[in-house]
């Protein structure tokens, strides 16, 4: 899948800070940068019919966008174009007639690199994204520099289309009163008639007035995760994540999750956006919240929030 959400005092203070938070989104048509506000999302940059390949945040204000044919980047600061850069294929110092097929990388120190990989750690799973031999070009300096060693401090998650890295964690909370999640073997109806009444390792979420079981009829049970952990994310609405390992149809082991909302509904992902803002995702539909208030619903293939610092 191409695709990658607090004490009372913190909650009370967050909206003013969240007004300065930025998120970037890319769907099949448009690239957008939006400012998170209590009244909704204020778009500060939109590129219609965007040809962007990927984007990534260097810091809380600076977004880098990668394009191909020719290889180029745009630097946005607070949603405004600050710089445009072209990178010649020869800069990568690859064998003749080799397409760099560059990948955007960002470090925890806000360095910006392009990677042209010639060998990956493996052919399947996460190893198919881990480059062990290649060429790396730093592009955010006055003179572009190439090296044959992978840069230190790469933060994979900062880049929109990376399947690696770890999303920012929600502030820790305890289970809200009246809610429980139990990991247990369940009998569930998965996808299709041949998966009706199937035994599976699952989870049961119970609230004061509702109950919901995972997996449900949207899940292909033979390849579903085996949940091993429960993490409470929000008290109002009640948001709790289950996650565990799954084996896909070609044998790769992947980490999957599912999210209960008020023990009534299931969504694919909960994502912390920072400063009291967070989101729920079902396929490519994102519902954005500021504290317990829903402020926007958008469609995006990729969404990344700017780091807090």
XYZ file of C-alpha atoms in Angstrom, residues 75-77 79-83:
8
model
C 11.500 24.382 -1.625
C 8.408 25.810 0.085
C 8.643 27.872 3.269
C 3.591 27.492 1.801
C 5.496 29.950 -0.415
C 8.026 29.003 -3.099
C 11.483 29.908 -1.792
C 13.757 28.067 -4.219
